Short mmCIF file of C-alpha atoms and ligand atoms in Angstrom, two decimals:
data_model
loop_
_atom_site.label_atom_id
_atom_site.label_comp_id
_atom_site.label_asym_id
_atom_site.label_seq_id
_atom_site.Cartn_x
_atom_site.Cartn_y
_atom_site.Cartn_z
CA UNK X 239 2.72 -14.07 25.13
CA UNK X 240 1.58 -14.88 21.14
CA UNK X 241 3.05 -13.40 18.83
CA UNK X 242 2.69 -14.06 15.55
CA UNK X 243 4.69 -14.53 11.98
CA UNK X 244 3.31 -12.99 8.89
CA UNK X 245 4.33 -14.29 5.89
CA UNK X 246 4.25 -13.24 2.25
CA UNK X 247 6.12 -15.93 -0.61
CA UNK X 248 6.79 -14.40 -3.81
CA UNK X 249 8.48 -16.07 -6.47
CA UNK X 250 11.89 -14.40 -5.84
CA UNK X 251 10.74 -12.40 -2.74
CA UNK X 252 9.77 -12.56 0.83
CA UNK X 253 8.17 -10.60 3.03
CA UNK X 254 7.76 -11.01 6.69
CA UNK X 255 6.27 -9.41 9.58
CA UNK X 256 6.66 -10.32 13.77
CA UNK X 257 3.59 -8.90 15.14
CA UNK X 258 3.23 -8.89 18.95
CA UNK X 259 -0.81 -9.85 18.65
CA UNK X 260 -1.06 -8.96 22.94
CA UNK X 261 -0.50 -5.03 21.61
CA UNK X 262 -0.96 -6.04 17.74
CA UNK X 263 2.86 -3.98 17.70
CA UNK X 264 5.26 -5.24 14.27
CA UNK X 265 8.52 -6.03 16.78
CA UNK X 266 10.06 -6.61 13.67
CA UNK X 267 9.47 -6.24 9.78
CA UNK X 268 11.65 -7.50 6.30
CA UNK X 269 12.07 -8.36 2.45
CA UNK X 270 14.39 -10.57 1.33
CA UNK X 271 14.37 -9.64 -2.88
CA UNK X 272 16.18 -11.30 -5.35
CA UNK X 273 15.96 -14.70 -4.37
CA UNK X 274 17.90 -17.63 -6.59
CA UNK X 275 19.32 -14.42 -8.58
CA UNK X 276 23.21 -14.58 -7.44
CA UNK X 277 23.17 -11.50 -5.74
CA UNK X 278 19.86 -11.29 -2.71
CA UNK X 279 19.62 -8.70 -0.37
CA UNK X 280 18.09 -8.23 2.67
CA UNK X 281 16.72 -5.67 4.81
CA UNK X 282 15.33 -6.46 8.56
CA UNK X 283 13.82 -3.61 10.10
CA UNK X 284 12.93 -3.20 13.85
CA UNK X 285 10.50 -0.21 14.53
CA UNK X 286 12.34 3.04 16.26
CA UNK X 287 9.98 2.76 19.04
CA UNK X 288 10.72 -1.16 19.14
CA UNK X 289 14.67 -0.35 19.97
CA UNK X 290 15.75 -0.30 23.32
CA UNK X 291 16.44 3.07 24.16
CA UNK X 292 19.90 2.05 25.73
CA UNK X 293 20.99 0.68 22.27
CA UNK X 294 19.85 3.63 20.08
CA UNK X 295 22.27 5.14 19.89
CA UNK X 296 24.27 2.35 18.05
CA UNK X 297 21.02 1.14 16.58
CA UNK X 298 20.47 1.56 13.66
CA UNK X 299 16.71 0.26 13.32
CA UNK X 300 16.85 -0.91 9.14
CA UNK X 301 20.10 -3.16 8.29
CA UNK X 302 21.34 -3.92 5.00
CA UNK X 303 22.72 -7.16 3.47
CA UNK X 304 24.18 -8.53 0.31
CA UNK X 305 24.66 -11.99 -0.35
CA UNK X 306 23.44 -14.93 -2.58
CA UNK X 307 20.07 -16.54 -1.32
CA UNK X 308 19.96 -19.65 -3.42
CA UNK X 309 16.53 -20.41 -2.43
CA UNK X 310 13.04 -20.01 0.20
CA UNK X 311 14.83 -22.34 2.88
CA UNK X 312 17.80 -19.99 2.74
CA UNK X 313 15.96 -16.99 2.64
CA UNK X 314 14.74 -17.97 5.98
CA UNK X 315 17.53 -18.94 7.19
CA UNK X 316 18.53 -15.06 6.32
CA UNK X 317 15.69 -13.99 8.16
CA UNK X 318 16.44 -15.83 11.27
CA UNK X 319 20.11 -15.18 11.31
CA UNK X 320 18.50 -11.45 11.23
CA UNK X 321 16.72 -11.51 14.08
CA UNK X 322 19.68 -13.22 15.84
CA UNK X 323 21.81 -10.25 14.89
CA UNK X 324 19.56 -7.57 15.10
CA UNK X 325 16.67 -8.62 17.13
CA UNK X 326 14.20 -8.85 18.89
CA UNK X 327 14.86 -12.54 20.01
CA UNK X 328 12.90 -15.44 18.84
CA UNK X 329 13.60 -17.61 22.01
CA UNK X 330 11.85 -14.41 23.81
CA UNK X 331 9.14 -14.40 20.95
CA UNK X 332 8.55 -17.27 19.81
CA UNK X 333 5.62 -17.55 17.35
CA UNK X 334 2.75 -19.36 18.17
CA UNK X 335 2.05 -19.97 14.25
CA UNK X 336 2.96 -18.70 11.13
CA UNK X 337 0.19 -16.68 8.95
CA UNK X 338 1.02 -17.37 5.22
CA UNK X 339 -0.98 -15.03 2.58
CA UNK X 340 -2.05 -17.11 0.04
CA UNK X 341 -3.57 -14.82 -3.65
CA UNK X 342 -6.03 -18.05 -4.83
CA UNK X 343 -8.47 -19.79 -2.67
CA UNK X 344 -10.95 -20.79 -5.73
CA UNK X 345 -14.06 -21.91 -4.42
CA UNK X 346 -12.31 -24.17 -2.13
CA UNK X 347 -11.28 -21.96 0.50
CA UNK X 348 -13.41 -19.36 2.22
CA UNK X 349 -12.08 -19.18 5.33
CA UNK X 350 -8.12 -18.86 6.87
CA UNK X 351 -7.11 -22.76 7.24
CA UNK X 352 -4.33 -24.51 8.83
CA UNK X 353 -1.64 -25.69 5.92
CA UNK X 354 -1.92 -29.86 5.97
CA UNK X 355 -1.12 -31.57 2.90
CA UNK X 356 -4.50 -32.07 1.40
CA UNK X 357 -4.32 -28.17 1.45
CA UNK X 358 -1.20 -27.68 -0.37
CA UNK X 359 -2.69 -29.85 -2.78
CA UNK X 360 -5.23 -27.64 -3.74
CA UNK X 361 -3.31 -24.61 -3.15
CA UNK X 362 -0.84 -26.06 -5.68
CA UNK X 363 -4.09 -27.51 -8.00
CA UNK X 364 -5.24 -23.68 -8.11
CA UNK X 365 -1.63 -22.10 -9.76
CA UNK X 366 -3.58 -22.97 -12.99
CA UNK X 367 -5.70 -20.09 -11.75
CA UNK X 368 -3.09 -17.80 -10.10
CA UNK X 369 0.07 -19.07 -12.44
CA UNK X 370 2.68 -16.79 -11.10
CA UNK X 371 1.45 -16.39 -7.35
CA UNK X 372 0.46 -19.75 -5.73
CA UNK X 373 3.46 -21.74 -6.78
CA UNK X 374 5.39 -19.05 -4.83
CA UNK X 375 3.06 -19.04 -2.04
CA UNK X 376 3.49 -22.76 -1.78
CA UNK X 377 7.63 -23.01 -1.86
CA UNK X 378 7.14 -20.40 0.72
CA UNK X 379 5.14 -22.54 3.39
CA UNK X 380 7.32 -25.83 2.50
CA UNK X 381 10.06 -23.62 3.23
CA UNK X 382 8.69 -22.15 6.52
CA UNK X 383 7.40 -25.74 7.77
CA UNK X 384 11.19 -26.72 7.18
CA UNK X 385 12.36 -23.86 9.33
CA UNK X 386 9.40 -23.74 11.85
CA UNK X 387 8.20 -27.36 11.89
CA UNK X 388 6.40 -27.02 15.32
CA UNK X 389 4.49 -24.40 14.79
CA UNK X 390 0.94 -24.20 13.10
CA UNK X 391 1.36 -22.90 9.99
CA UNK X 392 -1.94 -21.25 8.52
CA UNK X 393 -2.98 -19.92 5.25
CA UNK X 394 -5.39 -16.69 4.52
CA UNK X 395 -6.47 -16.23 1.16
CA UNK X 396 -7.31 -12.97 -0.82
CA UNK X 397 -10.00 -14.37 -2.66
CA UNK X 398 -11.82 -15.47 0.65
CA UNK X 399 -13.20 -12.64 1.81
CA UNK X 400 -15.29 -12.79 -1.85
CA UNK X 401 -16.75 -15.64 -1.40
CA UNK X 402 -20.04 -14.07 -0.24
CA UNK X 403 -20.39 -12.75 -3.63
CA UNK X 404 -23.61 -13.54 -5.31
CA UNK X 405 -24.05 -16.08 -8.62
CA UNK X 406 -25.29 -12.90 -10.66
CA UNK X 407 -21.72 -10.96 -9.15
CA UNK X 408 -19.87 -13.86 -9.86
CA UNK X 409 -20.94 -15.16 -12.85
CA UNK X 410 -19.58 -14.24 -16.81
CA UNK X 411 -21.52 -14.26 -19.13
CA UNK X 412 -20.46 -17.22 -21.36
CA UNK X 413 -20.97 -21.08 -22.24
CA UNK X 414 -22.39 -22.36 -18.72
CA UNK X 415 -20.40 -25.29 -19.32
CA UNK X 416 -16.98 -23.73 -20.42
CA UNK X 417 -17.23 -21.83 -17.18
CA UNK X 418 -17.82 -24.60 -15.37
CA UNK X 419 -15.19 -26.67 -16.61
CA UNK X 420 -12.01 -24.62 -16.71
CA UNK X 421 -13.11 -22.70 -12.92
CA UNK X 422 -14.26 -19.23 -15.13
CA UNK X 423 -15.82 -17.09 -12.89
CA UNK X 424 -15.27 -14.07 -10.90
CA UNK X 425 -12.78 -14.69 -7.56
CA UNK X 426 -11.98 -11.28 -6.32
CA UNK X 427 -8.66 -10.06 -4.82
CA UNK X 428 -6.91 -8.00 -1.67
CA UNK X 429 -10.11 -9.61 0.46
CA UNK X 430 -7.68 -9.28 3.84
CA UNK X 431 -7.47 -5.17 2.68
CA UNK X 432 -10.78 -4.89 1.62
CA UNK X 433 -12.17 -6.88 5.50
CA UNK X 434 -9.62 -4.82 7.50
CA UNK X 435 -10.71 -1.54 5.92
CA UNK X 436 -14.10 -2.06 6.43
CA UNK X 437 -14.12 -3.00 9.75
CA UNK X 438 -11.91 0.10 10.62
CA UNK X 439 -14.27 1.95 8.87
CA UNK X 440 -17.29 0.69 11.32
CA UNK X 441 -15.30 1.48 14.37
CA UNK X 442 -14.02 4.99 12.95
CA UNK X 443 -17.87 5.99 12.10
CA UNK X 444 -18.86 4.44 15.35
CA UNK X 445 -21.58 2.38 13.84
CA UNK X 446 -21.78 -1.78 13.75
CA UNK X 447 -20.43 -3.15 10.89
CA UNK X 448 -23.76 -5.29 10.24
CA UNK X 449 -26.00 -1.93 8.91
CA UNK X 450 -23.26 -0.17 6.74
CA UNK X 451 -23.26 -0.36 3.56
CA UNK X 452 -19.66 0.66 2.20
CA UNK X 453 -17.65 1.22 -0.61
CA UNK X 454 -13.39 0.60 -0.06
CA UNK X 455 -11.43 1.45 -2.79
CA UNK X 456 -7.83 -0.05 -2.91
CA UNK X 457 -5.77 1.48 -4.87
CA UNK X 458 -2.23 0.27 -4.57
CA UNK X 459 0.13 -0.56 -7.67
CA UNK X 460 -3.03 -3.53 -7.92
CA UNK X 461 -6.52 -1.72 -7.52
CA UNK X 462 -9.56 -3.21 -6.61
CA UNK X 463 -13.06 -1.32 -5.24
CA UNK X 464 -15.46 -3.65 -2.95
CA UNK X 465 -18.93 -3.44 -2.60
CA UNK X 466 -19.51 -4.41 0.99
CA UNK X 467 -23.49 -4.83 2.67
CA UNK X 468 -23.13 -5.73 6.14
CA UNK X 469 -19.58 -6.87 6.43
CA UNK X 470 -20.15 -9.41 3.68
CA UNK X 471 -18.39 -8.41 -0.01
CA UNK X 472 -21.32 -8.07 -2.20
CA UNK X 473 -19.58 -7.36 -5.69
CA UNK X 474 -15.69 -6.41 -6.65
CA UNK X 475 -14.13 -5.22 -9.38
CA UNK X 476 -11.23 -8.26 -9.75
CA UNK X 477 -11.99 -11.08 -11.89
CA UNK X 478 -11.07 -14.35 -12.63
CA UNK X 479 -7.65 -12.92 -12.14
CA UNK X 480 -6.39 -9.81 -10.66
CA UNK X 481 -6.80 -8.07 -14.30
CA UNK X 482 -9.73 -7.11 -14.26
CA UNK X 483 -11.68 -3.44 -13.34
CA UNK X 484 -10.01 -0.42 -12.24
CA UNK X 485 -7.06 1.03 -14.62
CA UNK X 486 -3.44 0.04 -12.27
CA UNK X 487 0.24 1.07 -12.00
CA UNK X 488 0.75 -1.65 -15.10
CA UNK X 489 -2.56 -3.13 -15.55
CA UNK X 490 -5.18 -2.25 -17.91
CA UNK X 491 -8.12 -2.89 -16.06
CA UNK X 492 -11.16 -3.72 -17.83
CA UNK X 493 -10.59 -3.97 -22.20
CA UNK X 494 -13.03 -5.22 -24.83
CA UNK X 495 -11.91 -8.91 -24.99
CA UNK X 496 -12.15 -9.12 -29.05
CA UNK X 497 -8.94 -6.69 -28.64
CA UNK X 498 -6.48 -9.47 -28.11
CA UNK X 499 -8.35 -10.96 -30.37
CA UNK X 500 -6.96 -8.33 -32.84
CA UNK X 501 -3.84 -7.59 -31.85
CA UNK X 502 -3.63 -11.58 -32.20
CA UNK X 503 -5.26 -11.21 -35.70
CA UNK X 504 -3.82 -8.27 -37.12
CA UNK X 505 -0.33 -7.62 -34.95
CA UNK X 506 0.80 -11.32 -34.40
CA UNK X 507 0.61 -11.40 -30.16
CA UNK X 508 0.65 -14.62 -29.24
CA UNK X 509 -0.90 -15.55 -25.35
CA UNK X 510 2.07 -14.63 -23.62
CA UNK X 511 2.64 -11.31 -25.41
CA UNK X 512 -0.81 -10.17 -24.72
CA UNK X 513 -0.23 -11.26 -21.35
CA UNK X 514 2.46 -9.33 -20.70
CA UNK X 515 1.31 -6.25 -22.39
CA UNK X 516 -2.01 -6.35 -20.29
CA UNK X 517 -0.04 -7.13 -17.18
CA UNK X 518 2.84 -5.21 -17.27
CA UNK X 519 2.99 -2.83 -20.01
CA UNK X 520 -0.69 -1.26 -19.61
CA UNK X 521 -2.35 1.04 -17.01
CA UNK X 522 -0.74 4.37 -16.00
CA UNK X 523 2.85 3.01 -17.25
CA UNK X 524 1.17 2.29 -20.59
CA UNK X 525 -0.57 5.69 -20.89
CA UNK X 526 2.02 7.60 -18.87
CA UNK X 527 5.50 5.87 -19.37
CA UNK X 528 5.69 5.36 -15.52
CA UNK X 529 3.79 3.16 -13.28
CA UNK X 530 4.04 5.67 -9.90
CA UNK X 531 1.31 8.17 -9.44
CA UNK X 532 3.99 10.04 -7.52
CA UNK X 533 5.58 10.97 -11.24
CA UNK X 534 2.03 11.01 -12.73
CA UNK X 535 0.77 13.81 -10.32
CA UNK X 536 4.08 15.93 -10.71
CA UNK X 537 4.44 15.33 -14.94
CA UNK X 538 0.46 16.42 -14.68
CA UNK X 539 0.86 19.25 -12.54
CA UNK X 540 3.81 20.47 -15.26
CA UNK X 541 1.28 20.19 -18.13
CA UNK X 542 2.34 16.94 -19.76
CA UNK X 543 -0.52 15.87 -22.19
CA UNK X 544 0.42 11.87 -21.36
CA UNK X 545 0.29 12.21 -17.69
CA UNK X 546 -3.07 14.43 -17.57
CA UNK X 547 -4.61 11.89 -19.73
CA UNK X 548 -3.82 8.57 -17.76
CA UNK X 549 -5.16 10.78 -14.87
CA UNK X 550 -7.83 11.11 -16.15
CA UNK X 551 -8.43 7.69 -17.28
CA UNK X 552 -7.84 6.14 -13.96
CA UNK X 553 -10.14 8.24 -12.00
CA UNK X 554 -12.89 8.36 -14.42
CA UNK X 555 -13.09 4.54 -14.45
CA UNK X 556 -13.08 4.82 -10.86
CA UNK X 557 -15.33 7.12 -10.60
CA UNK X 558 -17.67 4.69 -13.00
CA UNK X 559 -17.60 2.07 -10.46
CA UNK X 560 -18.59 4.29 -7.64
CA UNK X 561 -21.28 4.93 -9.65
CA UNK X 562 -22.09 1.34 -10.39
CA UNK X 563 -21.79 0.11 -7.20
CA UNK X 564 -23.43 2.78 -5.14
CA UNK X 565 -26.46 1.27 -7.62
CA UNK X 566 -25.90 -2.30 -6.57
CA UNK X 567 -26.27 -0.96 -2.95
CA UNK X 568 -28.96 1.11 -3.04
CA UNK X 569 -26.94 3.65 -1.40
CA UNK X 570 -24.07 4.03 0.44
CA UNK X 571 -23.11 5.04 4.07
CA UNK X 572 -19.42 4.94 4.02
CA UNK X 573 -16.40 5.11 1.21
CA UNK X 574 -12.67 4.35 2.48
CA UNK X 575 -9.88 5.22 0.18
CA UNK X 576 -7.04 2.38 1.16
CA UNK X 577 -3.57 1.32 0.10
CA UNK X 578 -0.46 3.56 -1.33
CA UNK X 579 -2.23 5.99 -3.57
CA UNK X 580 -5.55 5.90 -1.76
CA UNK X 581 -3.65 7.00 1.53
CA UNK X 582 -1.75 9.84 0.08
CA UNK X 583 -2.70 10.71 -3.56
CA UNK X 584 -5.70 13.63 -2.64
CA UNK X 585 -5.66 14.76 -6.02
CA UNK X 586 -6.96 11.04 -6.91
CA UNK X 587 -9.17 11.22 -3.82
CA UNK X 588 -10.61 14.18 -5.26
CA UNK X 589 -10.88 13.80 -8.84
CA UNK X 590 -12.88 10.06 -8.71
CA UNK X 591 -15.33 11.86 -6.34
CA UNK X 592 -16.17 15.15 -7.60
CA UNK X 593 -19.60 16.57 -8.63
CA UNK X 594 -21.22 13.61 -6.64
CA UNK X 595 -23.16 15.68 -4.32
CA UNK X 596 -26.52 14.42 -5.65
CA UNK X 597 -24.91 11.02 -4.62
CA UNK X 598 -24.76 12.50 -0.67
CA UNK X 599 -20.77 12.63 -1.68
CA UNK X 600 -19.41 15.77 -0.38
CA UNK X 601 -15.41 15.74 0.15
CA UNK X 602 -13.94 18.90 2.29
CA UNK X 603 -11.12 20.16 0.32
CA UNK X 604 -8.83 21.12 3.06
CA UNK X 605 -9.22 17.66 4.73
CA UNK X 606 -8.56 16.11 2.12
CA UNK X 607 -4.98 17.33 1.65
CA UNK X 608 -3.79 16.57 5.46
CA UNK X 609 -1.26 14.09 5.33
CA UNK X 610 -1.14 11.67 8.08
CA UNK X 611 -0.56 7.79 8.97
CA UNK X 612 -3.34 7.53 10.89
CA UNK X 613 -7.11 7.17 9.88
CA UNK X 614 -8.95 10.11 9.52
CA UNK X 615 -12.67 11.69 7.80
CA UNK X 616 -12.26 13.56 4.26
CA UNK X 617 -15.74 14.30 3.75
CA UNK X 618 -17.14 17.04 5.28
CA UNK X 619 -20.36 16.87 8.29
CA UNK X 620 -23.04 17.65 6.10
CA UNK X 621 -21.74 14.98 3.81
CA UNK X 622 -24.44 12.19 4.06
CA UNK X 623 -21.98 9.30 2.85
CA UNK X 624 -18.93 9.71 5.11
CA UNK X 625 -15.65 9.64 3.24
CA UNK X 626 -12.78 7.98 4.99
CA UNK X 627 -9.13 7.63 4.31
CA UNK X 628 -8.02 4.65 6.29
CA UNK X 629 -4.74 2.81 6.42
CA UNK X 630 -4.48 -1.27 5.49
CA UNK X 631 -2.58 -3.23 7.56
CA UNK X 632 -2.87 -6.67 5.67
CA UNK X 633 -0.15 -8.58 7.94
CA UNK X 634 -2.02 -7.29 10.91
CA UNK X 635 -5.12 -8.65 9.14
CA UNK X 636 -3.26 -12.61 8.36
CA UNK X 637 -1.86 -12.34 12.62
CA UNK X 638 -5.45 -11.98 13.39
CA UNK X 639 -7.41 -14.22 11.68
CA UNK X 640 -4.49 -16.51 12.35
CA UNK X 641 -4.18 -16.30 16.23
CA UNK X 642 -8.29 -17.01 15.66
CA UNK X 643 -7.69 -20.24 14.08
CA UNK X 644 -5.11 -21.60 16.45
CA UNK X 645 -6.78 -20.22 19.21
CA UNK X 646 -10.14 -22.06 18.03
P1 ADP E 233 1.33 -2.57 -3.65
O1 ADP E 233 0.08 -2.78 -4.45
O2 ADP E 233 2.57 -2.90 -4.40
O3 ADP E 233 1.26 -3.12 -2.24
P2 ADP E 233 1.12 0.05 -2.43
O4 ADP E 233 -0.21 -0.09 -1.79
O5 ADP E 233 2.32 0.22 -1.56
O6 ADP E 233 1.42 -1.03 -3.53
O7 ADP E 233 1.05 1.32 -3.42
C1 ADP E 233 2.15 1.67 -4.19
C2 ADP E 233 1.80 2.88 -5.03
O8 ADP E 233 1.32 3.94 -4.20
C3 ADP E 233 3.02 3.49 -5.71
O9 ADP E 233 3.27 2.88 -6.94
C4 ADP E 233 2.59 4.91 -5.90
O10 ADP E 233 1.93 5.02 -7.15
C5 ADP E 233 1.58 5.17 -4.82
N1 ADP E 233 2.04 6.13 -3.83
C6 ADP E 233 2.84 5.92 -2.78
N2 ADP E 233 3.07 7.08 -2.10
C7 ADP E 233 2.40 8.05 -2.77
C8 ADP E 233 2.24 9.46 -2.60
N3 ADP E 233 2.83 10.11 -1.59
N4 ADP E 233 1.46 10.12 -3.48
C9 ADP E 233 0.86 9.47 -4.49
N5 ADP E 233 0.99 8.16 -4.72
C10 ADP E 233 1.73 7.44 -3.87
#
């Protein structure tokens, strides 16, 4: 039996998944937060359908703990101890390797790779890309080697999946050379989202992947839209960095450039200020005062003049770069709304969509507001481009291509 471990390393944070790849069933999901903060806390969760049924009643299928997790080695030691006390067993599922996501490939890496130490050398050489995610990705592999140091342990990048993006995609428009020495060019982001979604999207429509040409728009607290030709990513709307395009839960998206320059100018902001208010104090929390579209649907739907207006903000600029990319395609057969507020927000769904009928865009109303887990079509049968609404699974994605690499 293979099953496989899905990791994700933040700085302070953990995330794991045990995915049974024979039925490609999560036996067992976690987060450890709060690592090196005095007081970490865990939370191990087996599925309900995963727990015996003669323990359910005593079951409780999410447990709870508070205690200090000094560091990633400790966190999974927390993790194991976990599945010793809870379940299922690692002697009966063992993992054949551990899948580590990985934000920043660069140009290196275009493909999942097994973790040797030339490779944490250039994952570590690329934190000057990816400052506050690689670093974290890294302790959490030397950490997992330590714990699982006979298993493969395999890395799958979010920038990978872009690296079939063309020089004219790719490319900014500045000093050749000043691009060329400091790595400035466009990487792309969520690439395992953006692949899984797509190829759902092929089997849902029943067509091959190879003659679609589709549009998946992520929108998560990060948000990213893909164009995709064929299965291969054709143009994205992340940058250099994860900053860049569509308006997020803190980020600002796309901004003139020669406004830090101001705010450096006239305001004082040095790098790190403009930083942070770009990265964390912009986006719907900047226009809205709260990063969840949860509150900015509700504070919209009660009239509030700051929540209607970061609405509308974030859906025209998405709606923009349906528009845009639809034009780098030629046209478009399929469009997949992904990721927390793609998967339930219809009001979003709706807004960045309407009045595109001349586009072959035509969403059914009533199917748009089911709410469901499972994949489903939002458009409705006359509708030339089908609309889709179609759940990521990004550990699933990192078991998969994993299993392929050790299995190779
Ligand atoms: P992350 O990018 O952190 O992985 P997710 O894909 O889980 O984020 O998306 C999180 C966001 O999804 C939340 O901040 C919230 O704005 C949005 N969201 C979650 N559930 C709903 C819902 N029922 N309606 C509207 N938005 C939702």
């Amino acid at each position: 039996m293979s099953d496989i471990l899905v990791v994700n390393s933040g700085s302070s944070s953990l995330k794991y998944q045990l995915i049974e790849m024979a039925t490609e069933r999560t036996l067992a999901s976690g987060l450890i937060e709060r690592i090196g903060e005095g007081a970490g806390r865990a939370v191990h969760t087996i599925p309900w359908d995963e727990v015996p049924s003669v323990d359910r009643a005593d079951a409780p299928s999410t447990t709870e703990r508070e205690l200090p997790i000094p560091d990633h080695v400790a966190a999974f030691r927390v993790m194991l101890d976990a599945f010793e006390a809870h379940g299922p067993s690692l002697a009966e599922h063992r993992p054949v390797a551990v899948g580590h996501r990985v934000v920043h490939g660069g140009k290196r890496f275009f493909e999942p790779t097994v973790v040797t130490e030339l490779v944490k050398i250039n994952i570590a050489d690329l934190a000057e890309l990816a400052p506050l995610h690689n670093p974290a990705n890294l302790q959490g592999i030397e950490a997992a080697e330590h714990v699982f140091p006979d298993v493969p342990h395999v890395v799958v990048f979010d920038t990978a999946f872009h690296q079939t993006l063309p020089p004219a995609a790719y490319s900014y428009a500045i000093d050749a050379d000043v691009a060329e020495q400091y790595r400035v060019r466009r990487y792309g982001f969520h690439g395992t989202s953006h692949k899984y979604v797509s190829e759902q999207a092929a089997l849902l429509v029943g067509r091959p992947l190879g003659e679609l040409r589709q549009l998946v728009l992520h929108l998560g607290n990060g948000a990213s839209i893909t164009a995709i030709d064929g299965g291969r990513s054709v143009e994205t709307s992340m940058g250099m960095t994860p900053l860049e395009g569509l308006v997020m839960g803190t980020r600002s998206g796309d901004i003139d450039p020669a406004v830090l320059v101001h705010l450096h100018r006239r305001a004082g902001y040095d790098f790190d200020a403009l930083d942070t208010l770009l990265n964390k104090r912009s986006g719907l929390l900047g226009l809205a005062g709260t990063n969840d579209v949860r509150d900015v649907l509700e504070s919209r739907a009660a009239g509030d003049p700051a929540a209607t207006l970061a609405f509308d903000v974030y859906v025209h600029r998405l709606k923009a770069y349906v528009g845009a990319y639809f034009a780098q395609l030629g046209g478009v057969d399929v469009i997949s709304f992904t990721a927390g507020v793609g998967e339930n927000a219809a009001p979003v769904r709706a807004a960045a969509l309407a009045g595109l009928e001349r586009l072959g865009i035509e969403l059914d109303a009533s199917r748009n507001e089911v709410r469901s887990r499972e994949a489903r079509v939002i458009s409705t049968d006359a509708s030339e481009v089908v609309v889709l609404v179609v759940p990521t699974n990004e550990e699933l994605e990192i078991a998969r291509q994993t299993l392929e690499v050790v299995e190779a």
